[in-house]
Amino acid sequence: MFMLDWYAHNSRLKTVHPAEKVLFAFLCLVLALYFSRGTISLAIIVLQGAIILFYLRIPPRYYVRLLLMPLAFLLPGCLAVALEIPAATQAAVMLTLSLGPLTLGISSGGISLAVNLLLRSLAALSSLYFLALTTPFTQLGWLLRKAMLPPSAVELAALTYRFIFILADTAQSIHTAQVTRLGYSCWRNTFKSLGSLAAGLLAKSFYRSQLMYMGLISRCYDGEFRSLEMYYRFSPGNWLLMGGVTAGLLAISRIPTFLALF
Amino acid sequence: MSANIIETKGIVFTYADGTRALTDLSLTVPAGKRIAVLGANGSGKTTLFLCLNGILRPQQGQILCGGEPLKYDKKSLRRLRSRLGIVFQDPEIQLFAASVQQEVAFGPLNLGLRETEVRQRVQQALAFTGIEKLKEKATHMLSYGQKKQVAIASILAMEPEILIGDEPTAWLDQEHARKVMDLFYAISDKGTTVIISTHDADLAYSWAEEVVLLGRGKLLGKGPPEELFNHEEMLAAAGLRQPLLLEIYLLLKEKGYVLADTGTPPRNLGALSRLIREGSECRSSS
């Protein structure tokens, strides 16, 4: 999980204007969702995969793991889409499955719908992963502020981001302290230890937030988090590239359906 | 400017749970000096600092800043905190921003400075602490020692007249500890009054110009390190021992390896070895 953050901070595209990265990710996302066609989705999966693996040089194993994570939700969902209760007169059913009074069937239409859904989701996911792997939160926060979101909402998000790491650190150290004293040696101990970890985490976080507040007010904090303006430059090359990608995807969408696989 | 930049008069502080942290503490801090507040764990060092910064308010007594009694309204506190900066013991609690640059800019921005000025100060503070290359890094990716340096830079950028370091070398490896103490030395060289707290007699002895000895919230003694550390019974009352260097020096003096009338005891290894050399030369010539 935290590796994602690390890659974003060390990405080759880190200095690129955040708006360009967000735009590119959303461009692909919107095109995949709008056209809802397998070819477009496939093209986006391949394009984003190529950028992520070959340009950003994210280790393939890690990227595959990132894609596999949501598959746990996605596959059952697609399966449910593929299955249908066939009408008695329906001819296109390829396979039927009887579960007591219930008869489930799979039709070619259902399959193509499920595959389409799967590809569309993967295309959307890989677009979001592109964003997550290239844009650290500092840049997103900056962009959100520029987008005139309420400053307090953006600050809240920024603090949450910082606190995730503090919380994870604290949980890790409590866990280590418990492991060294055989806190997880059997089921009974595991449950007990997990309980006290959660309780300890709350108490420690509270204590820590108080200390942090002290640190803030000692630096003249008055209820508003001010931050230094950051400057990014738009690059014409990137816009050209995005235009090219859009044109390419639109061209793919013109391929007649009977020529395309899906 | 008065000679004492900050002063406490008989302050008493008791925590809500009844723990008395400071008892009738009167203290003067001369401007421009390097001061070490020395005391065992629980002697009230951190409480004292939090009182000096106006974060805790003593139940009795008075704090004077630049000769004026400290008031606790928003404006006065703001003024106080812009003049007096604290580097907390645990940098983890001090750093909240996502990037080093934003962290260091936080204080100066709160002072209401213009953007160009803030940028300049951030640059200077990072250069001074030797961490310019960390500028764009995320704070949670730094090592502990680096976090400490960022915490110091974030206070330095506010250009306080007084810089307080609460146990600045705690949990640092030797190299980072030395770096931090050198840094505090350099800050003091710029004319800033630097106060550190420590339980390390060796550190206080070699670094400070003046040592304040605290024990259970009381002031036990105060003075230049050469003098203060001669009072063994006073140190024992504070739960501390003489600095190793001083002990060795006294032992060598007793055994006749260094001359008896060398004036002030040595504050560092170089000075001690010079005394030993002089002593041996003196013996071989006689």
Coordinates of C-alpha atoms in Angstrom, one line a residue:
Chain A
M1 CA 0.0 0.0 0.0
F2 CA 2.7 2.5 1.0
M3 CA 4.8 1.4 -2.0
L4 CA 2.3 3.3 -4.1
D5 CA 3.2 6.4 -2.3
W6 CA 6.9 5.7 -2.7
Y7 CA 6.6 5.2 -6.4
A8 CA 4.6 8.4 -6.8
H9 CA 7.3 10.4 -4.9
N10 CA 10.1 8.9 -7.1
S11 CA 8.2 8.9 -10.3
R12 CA 9.8 10.0 -13.6
L13 CA 6.7 12.1 -14.1
K14 CA 6.9 13.8 -10.7
T15 CA 7.7 17.3 -12.0
V16 CA 5.0 17.2 -14.7
H17 CA 2.1 19.6 -14.1
P18 CA -0.3 17.8 -11.8
A19 CA -3.3 19.0 -13.9
E20 CA -1.8 17.3 -17.0
K21 CA -1.5 14.0 -15.2
V22 CA -5.0 14.2 -13.7
L23 CA -6.4 15.2 -17.1
F24 CA -4.6 12.3 -18.8
A25 CA -5.9 9.8 -16.3
F26 CA -9.4 11.1 -16.5
L27 CA -9.3 11.3 -20.2
C28 CA -8.7 7.6 -20.4
L29 CA -11.2 6.9 -17.7
V30 CA -14.0 8.8 -19.3
L31 CA -13.3 7.4 -22.8
A32 CA -13.4 3.8 -21.3
L33 CA -16.6 4.5 -19.5
Y34 CA -18.2 6.4 -22.3
F35 CA -17.6 4.1 -25.2
S36 CA -18.0 1.0 -23.1
R37 CA -16.4 -1.1 -25.8
G38 CA -13.9 -3.9 -25.3
T39 CA -11.5 -2.6 -28.0
I40 CA -11.3 0.9 -26.4
S41 CA -10.9 -0.6 -22.9
L42 CA -8.2 -3.0 -24.2
A43 CA -6.4 -0.2 -25.9
I44 CA -6.4 1.8 -22.7
I45 CA -5.2 -1.2 -20.6
V46 CA -2.4 -1.8 -23.0
L47 CA -1.4 1.9 -23.2
Q48 CA -1.5 2.5 -19.5
G49 CA 0.3 -0.8 -18.8
A50 CA 3.0 0.2 -21.3
I51 CA 3.5 3.6 -19.7
I52 CA 3.5 2.1 -16.2
L53 CA 5.8 -0.8 -16.9
F54 CA 8.1 0.6 -19.5
Y55 CA 8.2 4.3 -18.9
L56 CA 7.6 4.6 -15.2
R57 CA 9.5 1.3 -14.7
I58 CA 7.2 -0.1 -12.1
P59 CA 8.2 -3.7 -11.4
P60 CA 5.7 -6.0 -13.3
R61 CA 5.2 -8.2 -10.2
Y62 CA 4.0 -5.2 -8.3
Y63 CA 1.8 -3.9 -11.0
V64 CA 0.2 -7.3 -11.4
R65 CA -0.4 -7.4 -7.7
L66 CA -2.0 -3.9 -7.9
L67 CA -4.4 -5.1 -10.6
L68 CA -5.1 -8.4 -8.8
M69 CA -6.3 -6.7 -5.6
P70 CA -9.5 -5.3 -7.0
L71 CA -10.1 -8.5 -9.0
A72 CA -11.3 -10.1 -5.8
F73 CA -14.4 -7.8 -6.1
L74 CA -14.5 -7.6 -9.8
L75 CA -14.6 -11.3 -10.7
P76 CA -17.6 -12.2 -8.5
G77 CA -19.3 -9.1 -9.9
C78 CA -18.7 -10.1 -13.5
L79 CA -19.8 -13.7 -12.7
A80 CA -23.1 -12.4 -11.4
V81 CA -23.5 -10.4 -14.6
A82 CA -22.8 -13.4 -16.8
L83 CA -25.3 -15.6 -15.0
E84 CA -28.9 -15.1 -15.8
I85 CA -32.2 -16.8 -15.3
P86 CA -33.1 -17.8 -18.8
A87 CA -36.6 -17.4 -20.2
A88 CA -38.1 -20.7 -21.3
T89 CA -38.1 -19.8 -24.9
Q90 CA -34.6 -18.3 -25.0
A91 CA -32.4 -20.0 -27.5
A92 CA -29.1 -18.3 -27.0
V93 CA -28.4 -20.0 -23.7
M94 CA -25.1 -22.0 -23.9
L95 CA -25.2 -23.6 -20.6
T96 CA -27.7 -24.2 -17.9
L97 CA -27.2 -24.9 -14.3
S98 CA -30.0 -26.3 -12.1
L99 CA -30.0 -25.4 -8.4
G100 CA -33.2 -26.9 -7.1
P101 CA -36.1 -24.9 -8.3
L102 CA -33.7 -22.3 -9.8
T103 CA -32.2 -22.6 -13.2
L104 CA -29.3 -20.4 -14.1
G105 CA -28.0 -20.0 -17.6
I106 CA -25.1 -18.4 -19.4
S107 CA -25.6 -16.9 -22.7
S108 CA -23.1 -15.5 -25.2
G109 CA -24.7 -12.1 -24.6
G110 CA -24.1 -12.4 -20.9
I111 CA -20.5 -13.4 -21.4
S112 CA -19.7 -10.5 -23.7
L113 CA -21.4 -8.2 -21.2
A114 CA -19.3 -9.6 -18.3
V115 CA -16.1 -9.4 -20.4
N116 CA -16.9 -5.9 -21.4
L117 CA -17.5 -4.9 -17.8
L118 CA -14.2 -6.6 -16.7
L119 CA -12.2 -4.8 -19.4
R120 CA -13.9 -1.5 -18.7
S121 CA -13.1 -1.8 -15.0
L122 CA -9.5 -2.8 -15.6
A123 CA -9.1 0.2 -18.0
A124 CA -10.5 2.5 -15.4
L125 CA -8.3 1.0 -12.7
S126 CA -5.1 1.2 -14.8
S127 CA -5.9 4.9 -15.5
L128 CA -6.3 5.6 -11.8
Y129 CA -3.1 3.6 -11.1
F130 CA -1.3 5.8 -13.6
L131 CA -2.4 8.8 -11.5
A132 CA -1.5 7.2 -8.2
L133 CA 1.9 6.1 -9.4
T134 CA 2.9 9.5 -10.7
T135 CA 1.2 12.1 -8.5
P136 CA 2.1 12.4 -4.8
F137 CA -0.6 13.7 -2.5
T138 CA 1.2 17.1 -2.2
Q139 CA 0.5 17.7 -5.8
L140 CA -3.1 16.5 -5.7
G141 CA -3.8 18.7 -2.7
W142 CA -2.4 21.7 -4.6
L143 CA -4.6 20.9 -7.5
L144 CA -7.7 20.6 -5.3
R145 CA -6.9 23.9 -3.8
K146 CA -6.5 25.4 -7.3
A147 CA -9.8 23.8 -8.2
M148 CA -11.4 26.0 -5.5
L149 CA -12.3 23.2 -3.2
P150 CA -12.9 24.5 0.4
P151 CA -9.5 24.9 1.9
S152 CA -10.5 23.2 5.1
A153 CA -11.5 20.1 3.2
V154 CA -8.2 20.0 1.4
E155 CA -6.3 20.5 4.7
L156 CA -8.3 17.7 6.3
A157 CA -7.3 15.4 3.5
A158 CA -3.7 16.5 3.8
L159 CA -3.6 15.9 7.5
T160 CA -5.4 12.5 7.0
Y161 CA -2.7 11.6 4.5
R162 CA 0.1 12.5 7.0
F163 CA -1.7 10.7 9.9
I164 CA -2.1 7.5 8.0
F165 CA 1.6 7.1 8.1
I166 CA 1.8 8.1 11.8
L167 CA -1.0 5.7 12.6
A168 CA 0.6 2.9 10.6
D169 CA 4.0 3.5 12.3
T170 CA 2.4 3.5 15.7
A171 CA 0.4 0.3 15.0
Q172 CA 3.6 -1.3 13.7
S173 CA 5.5 -0.5 16.8
I174 CA 2.7 -1.8 19.1
H175 CA 2.5 -5.0 17.0
T176 CA 6.3 -5.5 17.2
A177 CA 6.1 -5.0 21.0
Q178 CA 3.4 -7.6 21.2
V179 CA 5.1 -10.1 18.9
T180 CA 8.3 -10.0 21.0
R181 CA 6.3 -11.1 24.0
L182 CA 4.5 -13.9 22.1
G183 CA 1.3 -11.8 21.7
Y184 CA 0.4 -13.7 18.6
S185 CA 1.5 -17.2 19.5
C186 CA -2.0 -18.8 19.4
W187 CA -5.5 -17.8 18.5
R188 CA -6.5 -16.8 22.0
N189 CA -3.5 -14.5 22.3
T190 CA -4.0 -13.1 18.8
F191 CA -7.5 -12.0 19.6
K192 CA -6.4 -10.5 22.9
S193 CA -3.4 -8.7 21.3
L194 CA -5.4 -7.3 18.4
G195 CA -7.9 -5.9 20.8
S196 CA -5.3 -4.2 22.9
L197 CA -3.6 -3.0 19.8
A198 CA -6.8 -1.2 18.7
A199 CA -7.3 0.3 22.1
G200 CA -3.7 1.3 22.4
L201 CA -3.7 2.8 19.0
L202 CA -6.6 5.1 20.0
A203 CA -5.0 6.2 23.2
K204 CA -1.6 6.8 21.6
S205 CA -3.1 8.6 18.7
F206 CA -5.0 10.9 21.0
Y207 CA -1.8 11.6 23.0
R208 CA 0.1 12.2 19.9
S209 CA -2.5 14.6 18.4
Q210 CA -2.2 16.7 21.6
L211 CA 1.6 16.8 21.3
M212 CA 1.2 17.7 17.6
Y213 CA -1.1 20.5 18.5
M214 CA 1.5 21.9 20.9
G215 CA 4.1 21.7 18.1
L216 CA 1.7 23.7 15.8
I217 CA 0.8 26.4 18.3
S218 CA 4.4 26.9 19.2
R219 CA 4.9 27.9 15.6
C220 CA 2.1 30.5 15.7
Y221 CA -0.6 28.3 14.3
D222 CA -3.9 30.1 14.5
G223 CA -6.4 27.7 13.0
E224 CA -5.4 28.0 9.4
F225 CA -2.9 25.9 7.6
R226 CA -1.0 28.1 5.2
S227 CA 1.1 26.5 2.6
L228 CA 3.7 27.7 0.2
E229 CA 2.5 28.3 -3.4
M230 CA 4.0 25.8 -5.8
Y231 CA 4.6 26.4 -9.5
Y232 CA 4.3 24.0 -12.3
R233 CA 4.6 24.6 -16.0
F234 CA 2.4 23.2 -18.7
S235 CA 4.2 21.4 -21.4
P236 CA 2.9 21.7 -25.0
G237 CA 4.4 18.3 -25.7
N238 CA 2.2 16.6 -23.1
W239 CA -0.9 18.2 -24.5
L240 CA 0.0 17.1 -28.0
L241 CA 0.5 13.6 -26.7
M242 CA -2.9 13.7 -24.9
G243 CA -4.5 14.9 -28.1
G244 CA -2.8 12.1 -30.0
V245 CA -4.0 9.5 -27.5
T246 CA -7.6 10.8 -27.7
A247 CA -7.5 10.9 -31.5
G248 CA -6.1 7.3 -31.5
L249 CA -8.8 6.0 -29.1
L250 CA -11.6 7.8 -31.1
A251 CA -10.2 6.2 -34.3
I252 CA -10.4 2.8 -32.6
S253 CA -14.0 3.5 -31.6
R254 CA -14.8 3.9 -35.3
I255 CA -13.7 0.4 -36.2
P256 CA -17.0 -1.3 -37.0
T257 CA -18.2 -3.7 -34.4
F258 CA -18.1 -6.8 -36.7
L259 CA -14.4 -6.3 -37.3
A260 CA -13.6 -6.0 -33.6
L261 CA -13.7 -8.9 -31.2
F262 CA -16.0 -7.4 -28.7
Chain B
M1 CA 17.5 45.2 25.0
S2 CA 17.8 44.1 28.6
A3 CA 20.6 41.7 29.5
N4 CA 18.2 39.0 30.4
I5 CA 16.2 38.0 27.3
I6 CA 13.9 35.8 29.3
E7 CA 13.4 35.4 33.0
T8 CA 11.1 33.4 35.4
K9 CA 10.2 34.6 38.8
G10 CA 9.1 32.0 41.3
I11 CA 7.0 30.0 38.8
V12 CA 5.1 27.0 40.1
F13 CA 3.4 24.5 37.8
T14 CA 1.3 21.6 38.8
Y15 CA -0.3 19.2 36.3
A16 CA -4.0 18.4 36.4
D17 CA -3.2 15.0 38.0
G18 CA -1.5 16.7 40.9
T19 CA 2.1 16.2 39.8
R20 CA 4.1 19.2 40.7
A21 CA 6.5 19.8 37.9
L22 CA 8.0 23.1 38.8
T23 CA 8.5 24.5 42.3
D24 CA 9.3 28.2 42.9
L25 CA 11.6 28.3 39.9
S26 CA 13.5 31.6 39.4
L27 CA 15.8 31.8 36.4
T28 CA 17.4 34.4 34.3
V29 CA 18.6 33.7 30.8
P30 CA 21.2 36.2 29.5
A31 CA 20.9 37.1 25.8
G32 CA 23.2 35.5 23.3
K33 CA 24.5 32.7 25.5
R34 CA 24.5 28.9 25.1
I35 CA 22.6 27.5 28.0
A36 CA 22.1 23.9 29.0
V37 CA 19.3 23.0 31.3
L38 CA 20.5 19.8 33.0
G39 CA 18.4 17.4 34.9
A40 CA 17.4 13.8 35.3
N41 CA 14.2 12.4 33.7
G42 CA 11.2 14.1 35.3
S43 CA 13.1 17.1 36.7
G44 CA 10.8 19.5 34.9
K45 CA 12.9 20.5 31.9
T46 CA 10.2 20.1 29.3
T47 CA 7.5 21.7 31.6
L48 CA 9.8 24.7 32.0
F49 CA 10.1 25.0 28.2
L50 CA 6.4 24.7 27.6
C51 CA 5.9 27.5 30.2
L52 CA 8.5 29.7 28.5
N53 CA 6.6 29.3 25.3
G54 CA 3.3 30.1 26.8
I55 CA 1.8 26.7 26.0
L56 CA 1.5 26.0 29.8
R57 CA 0.6 28.7 32.2
P58 CA 2.2 28.6 35.6
Q59 CA -0.2 28.7 38.5
Q60 CA 2.1 31.1 40.4
G61 CA 4.9 33.4 39.5
Q62 CA 5.8 35.4 36.5
I63 CA 7.6 35.0 33.2
L64 CA 9.4 38.1 31.8
C65 CA 10.3 38.3 28.2
G66 CA 12.6 41.2 27.3
G67 CA 11.9 42.6 30.7
E68 CA 8.1 42.7 30.2
P69 CA 5.7 40.3 32.0
L70 CA 4.2 37.7 29.7
K71 CA 0.5 38.1 29.0
Y72 CA -1.6 35.3 27.8
D73 CA -3.8 37.0 25.2
K74 CA -3.6 35.9 21.6
K75 CA -1.5 38.8 20.4
S76 CA 1.1 38.6 23.2
L77 CA 1.5 34.8 22.8
R78 CA 2.0 35.2 19.1
R79 CA 4.7 37.8 19.7
L80 CA 6.3 35.5 22.3
R81 CA 6.3 32.5 20.0
S82 CA 7.7 34.4 17.1
R83 CA 10.7 35.4 19.3
L84 CA 11.1 32.0 21.0
G85 CA 11.1 28.8 19.1
I86 CA 11.1 25.2 20.4
V87 CA 12.5 22.2 18.7
F88 CA 10.6 19.4 20.4
Q89 CA 12.3 16.2 21.5
D90 CA 10.4 14.0 19.1
P91 CA 10.5 15.4 15.6
E92 CA 7.7 13.0 14.6
I93 CA 5.1 15.1 16.5
Q94 CA 6.4 18.4 15.1
L95 CA 6.3 17.5 11.4
F96 CA 2.8 17.5 10.0
A97 CA 3.2 18.7 6.4
A98 CA 3.5 16.4 3.5
S99 CA 6.7 17.8 2.2
V100 CA 9.9 19.2 3.8
Q101 CA 9.5 22.5 2.0
Q102 CA 6.0 23.0 3.2
E103 CA 7.0 22.0 6.7
V104 CA 9.7 24.6 6.9
A105 CA 7.5 27.3 5.3
F106 CA 4.7 26.7 7.9
G107 CA 6.2 29.0 10.6
P108 CA 7.3 31.9 8.4
L109 CA 3.9 31.8 6.6
N110 CA 2.2 32.0 10.0
L111 CA 4.3 35.1 10.8
G112 CA 2.5 36.7 7.8
L113 CA 5.6 37.2 5.7
R114 CA 5.5 37.7 1.9
E115 CA 6.0 34.7 -0.3
T116 CA 9.4 35.8 -1.6
E117 CA 10.6 36.3 1.9
V118 CA 9.2 32.9 3.0
R119 CA 11.0 31.2 0.1
Q120 CA 14.2 32.9 1.0
R121 CA 14.0 31.9 4.6
V122 CA 13.1 28.3 3.7
Q123 CA 16.2 28.2 1.5
Q124 CA 18.4 29.7 4.1
A125 CA 17.2 27.4 6.9
L126 CA 17.6 24.3 4.7
A127 CA 21.1 25.5 3.6
F128 CA 22.1 26.2 7.2
T129 CA 21.0 22.8 8.4
G130 CA 22.6 21.2 5.4
I131 CA 19.4 19.5 4.1
E132 CA 18.8 21.4 0.8
K133 CA 18.6 18.1 -1.1
L134 CA 15.6 17.0 1.0
K135 CA 13.5 20.0 0.1
E136 CA 11.0 18.2 -2.2
K137 CA 11.0 15.0 -0.1
A138 CA 7.9 13.7 1.7
T139 CA 8.4 14.1 5.5
H140 CA 7.3 10.5 6.2
M141 CA 10.1 9.1 4.0
L142 CA 12.9 10.7 6.0
S143 CA 15.1 9.0 8.5
Y144 CA 14.8 9.9 12.2
G145 CA 18.0 12.0 12.1
Q146 CA 16.8 13.8 9.0
K147 CA 13.4 14.5 10.6
K148 CA 15.3 16.1 13.5
Q149 CA 17.2 18.3 11.1
V150 CA 13.9 19.3 9.3
A151 CA 12.4 20.1 12.7
I152 CA 15.3 22.4 13.5
A153 CA 15.1 24.1 10.1
S154 CA 11.4 24.6 10.6
I155 CA 12.1 26.7 13.7
L156 CA 15.2 28.4 12.3
A157 CA 13.1 29.7 9.4
M158 CA 11.1 31.7 11.9
E159 CA 14.4 33.4 12.9
P160 CA 13.7 33.4 16.6
E161 CA 15.8 35.4 19.1
I162 CA 15.8 32.4 21.4
L163 CA 16.0 28.8 20.2
I164 CA 15.1 26.0 22.6
G165 CA 16.1 22.4 21.9
D166 CA 14.4 19.8 24.1
E167 CA 16.8 16.9 24.5
P168 CA 18.2 17.6 21.0
T169 CA 20.3 14.5 20.9
A170 CA 17.8 12.0 22.2
W171 CA 17.7 8.8 20.1
L172 CA 20.2 10.1 17.6
D173 CA 23.3 8.2 16.5
Q174 CA 26.7 9.7 17.3
E175 CA 27.1 11.3 14.0
H176 CA 23.7 12.9 13.9
A177 CA 24.0 14.0 17.5
R178 CA 27.3 15.7 16.8
K179 CA 25.8 17.3 13.7
V180 CA 22.9 18.6 15.7
M181 CA 25.1 20.0 18.5
D182 CA 27.4 21.6 15.9
L183 CA 24.3 23.2 14.4
F184 CA 23.2 24.6 17.7
Y185 CA 26.7 25.9 18.2
A186 CA 26.5 27.7 14.8
I187 CA 23.1 29.1 15.6
S188 CA 24.5 30.5 18.8
D189 CA 27.4 32.0 16.8
K190 CA 24.9 34.0 14.8
G191 CA 23.8 35.7 18.0
T192 CA 20.8 33.6 18.8
T193 CA 20.3 32.6 22.5
V194 CA 20.3 28.9 22.5
I195 CA 18.8 26.8 25.3
I196 CA 19.0 23.0 25.3
S197 CA 17.8 20.5 27.9
T198 CA 19.7 17.4 28.5
H199 CA 20.4 14.7 31.1
D200 CA 23.8 14.2 29.7
A201 CA 26.4 15.9 31.9
D202 CA 29.1 15.3 29.3
L203 CA 27.1 17.1 26.7
A204 CA 26.3 20.0 28.9
Y205 CA 29.9 20.3 30.1
S206 CA 31.4 20.5 26.7
W207 CA 28.8 22.5 24.9
A208 CA 27.3 25.1 27.3
E209 CA 28.5 28.5 28.4
E210 CA 26.1 28.3 31.3
V211 CA 24.5 25.3 33.0
V212 CA 21.2 25.4 34.9
L213 CA 20.8 22.4 37.2
L214 CA 17.2 21.2 37.8
G215 CA 16.1 18.5 40.3
R216 CA 12.5 17.6 40.9
G217 CA 11.3 20.9 39.5
K218 CA 13.6 23.0 41.7
L219 CA 16.6 25.0 40.7
L220 CA 19.6 23.3 42.3
G221 CA 22.4 25.4 40.8
K222 CA 23.5 27.6 38.0
G223 CA 26.8 28.8 36.6
P224 CA 29.5 28.2 34.1
P225 CA 30.2 24.5 33.6
E226 CA 33.7 24.5 35.0
E227 CA 32.3 25.8 38.3
L228 CA 29.0 24.0 38.5
F229 CA 30.3 20.6 37.9
N230 CA 32.8 20.9 40.8
H231 CA 29.8 20.5 43.2
E232 CA 29.5 16.7 43.3
E233 CA 26.9 16.6 46.1
M234 CA 24.8 19.0 44.1
L235 CA 24.9 16.8 41.1
A236 CA 24.2 13.8 43.2
A237 CA 21.1 15.5 44.5
A238 CA 20.0 15.9 40.9
G239 CA 20.6 12.3 40.2
L240 CA 23.6 13.0 38.0
R241 CA 27.3 12.5 38.0
Q242 CA 30.3 14.6 37.1
P243 CA 31.2 14.6 33.4
L244 CA 33.7 11.8 32.5
L245 CA 36.2 14.3 31.2
L246 CA 36.2 16.2 34.4
E247 CA 36.5 13.0 36.5
I248 CA 39.5 11.9 34.4
Y249 CA 41.1 15.3 34.7
L250 CA 40.7 15.4 38.5
L251 CA 42.1 11.9 38.7
L252 CA 45.1 12.8 36.6
K253 CA 45.6 15.9 38.7
E254 CA 45.5 13.8 41.9
K255 CA 48.0 11.3 40.5
G256 CA 50.2 14.2 39.3
Y257 CA 49.9 13.6 35.6
V258 CA 48.8 17.2 35.0
L259 CA 49.9 20.3 36.7
A260 CA 47.9 21.3 39.7
D261 CA 47.6 24.9 38.9
T262 CA 46.3 24.9 35.3
G263 CA 43.4 27.2 36.0
T264 CA 40.0 26.1 34.6
P265 CA 39.5 22.4 33.9
P266 CA 39.6 21.3 30.3
R267 CA 36.3 21.3 28.4
N268 CA 37.3 18.9 25.6
L269 CA 39.6 16.1 24.8
G270 CA 42.1 18.3 23.0
A271 CA 42.5 20.6 26.0
L272 CA 43.0 17.7 28.3
S273 CA 45.6 16.0 26.1
R274 CA 47.5 19.4 25.9
L275 CA 47.5 19.5 29.7
I276 CA 48.8 16.0 29.9
R277 CA 51.6 16.8 27.4
E278 CA 52.5 19.9 29.3
G279 CA 52.5 17.9 32.6
S280 CA 54.8 15.2 31.2
E281 CA 57.1 17.8 29.7
C282 CA 57.3 19.5 33.0
R283 CA 58.1 16.3 34.8
S284 CA 60.8 15.2 32.4
S285 CA 62.5 18.6 32.5
S286 CA 62.6 18.7 36.3

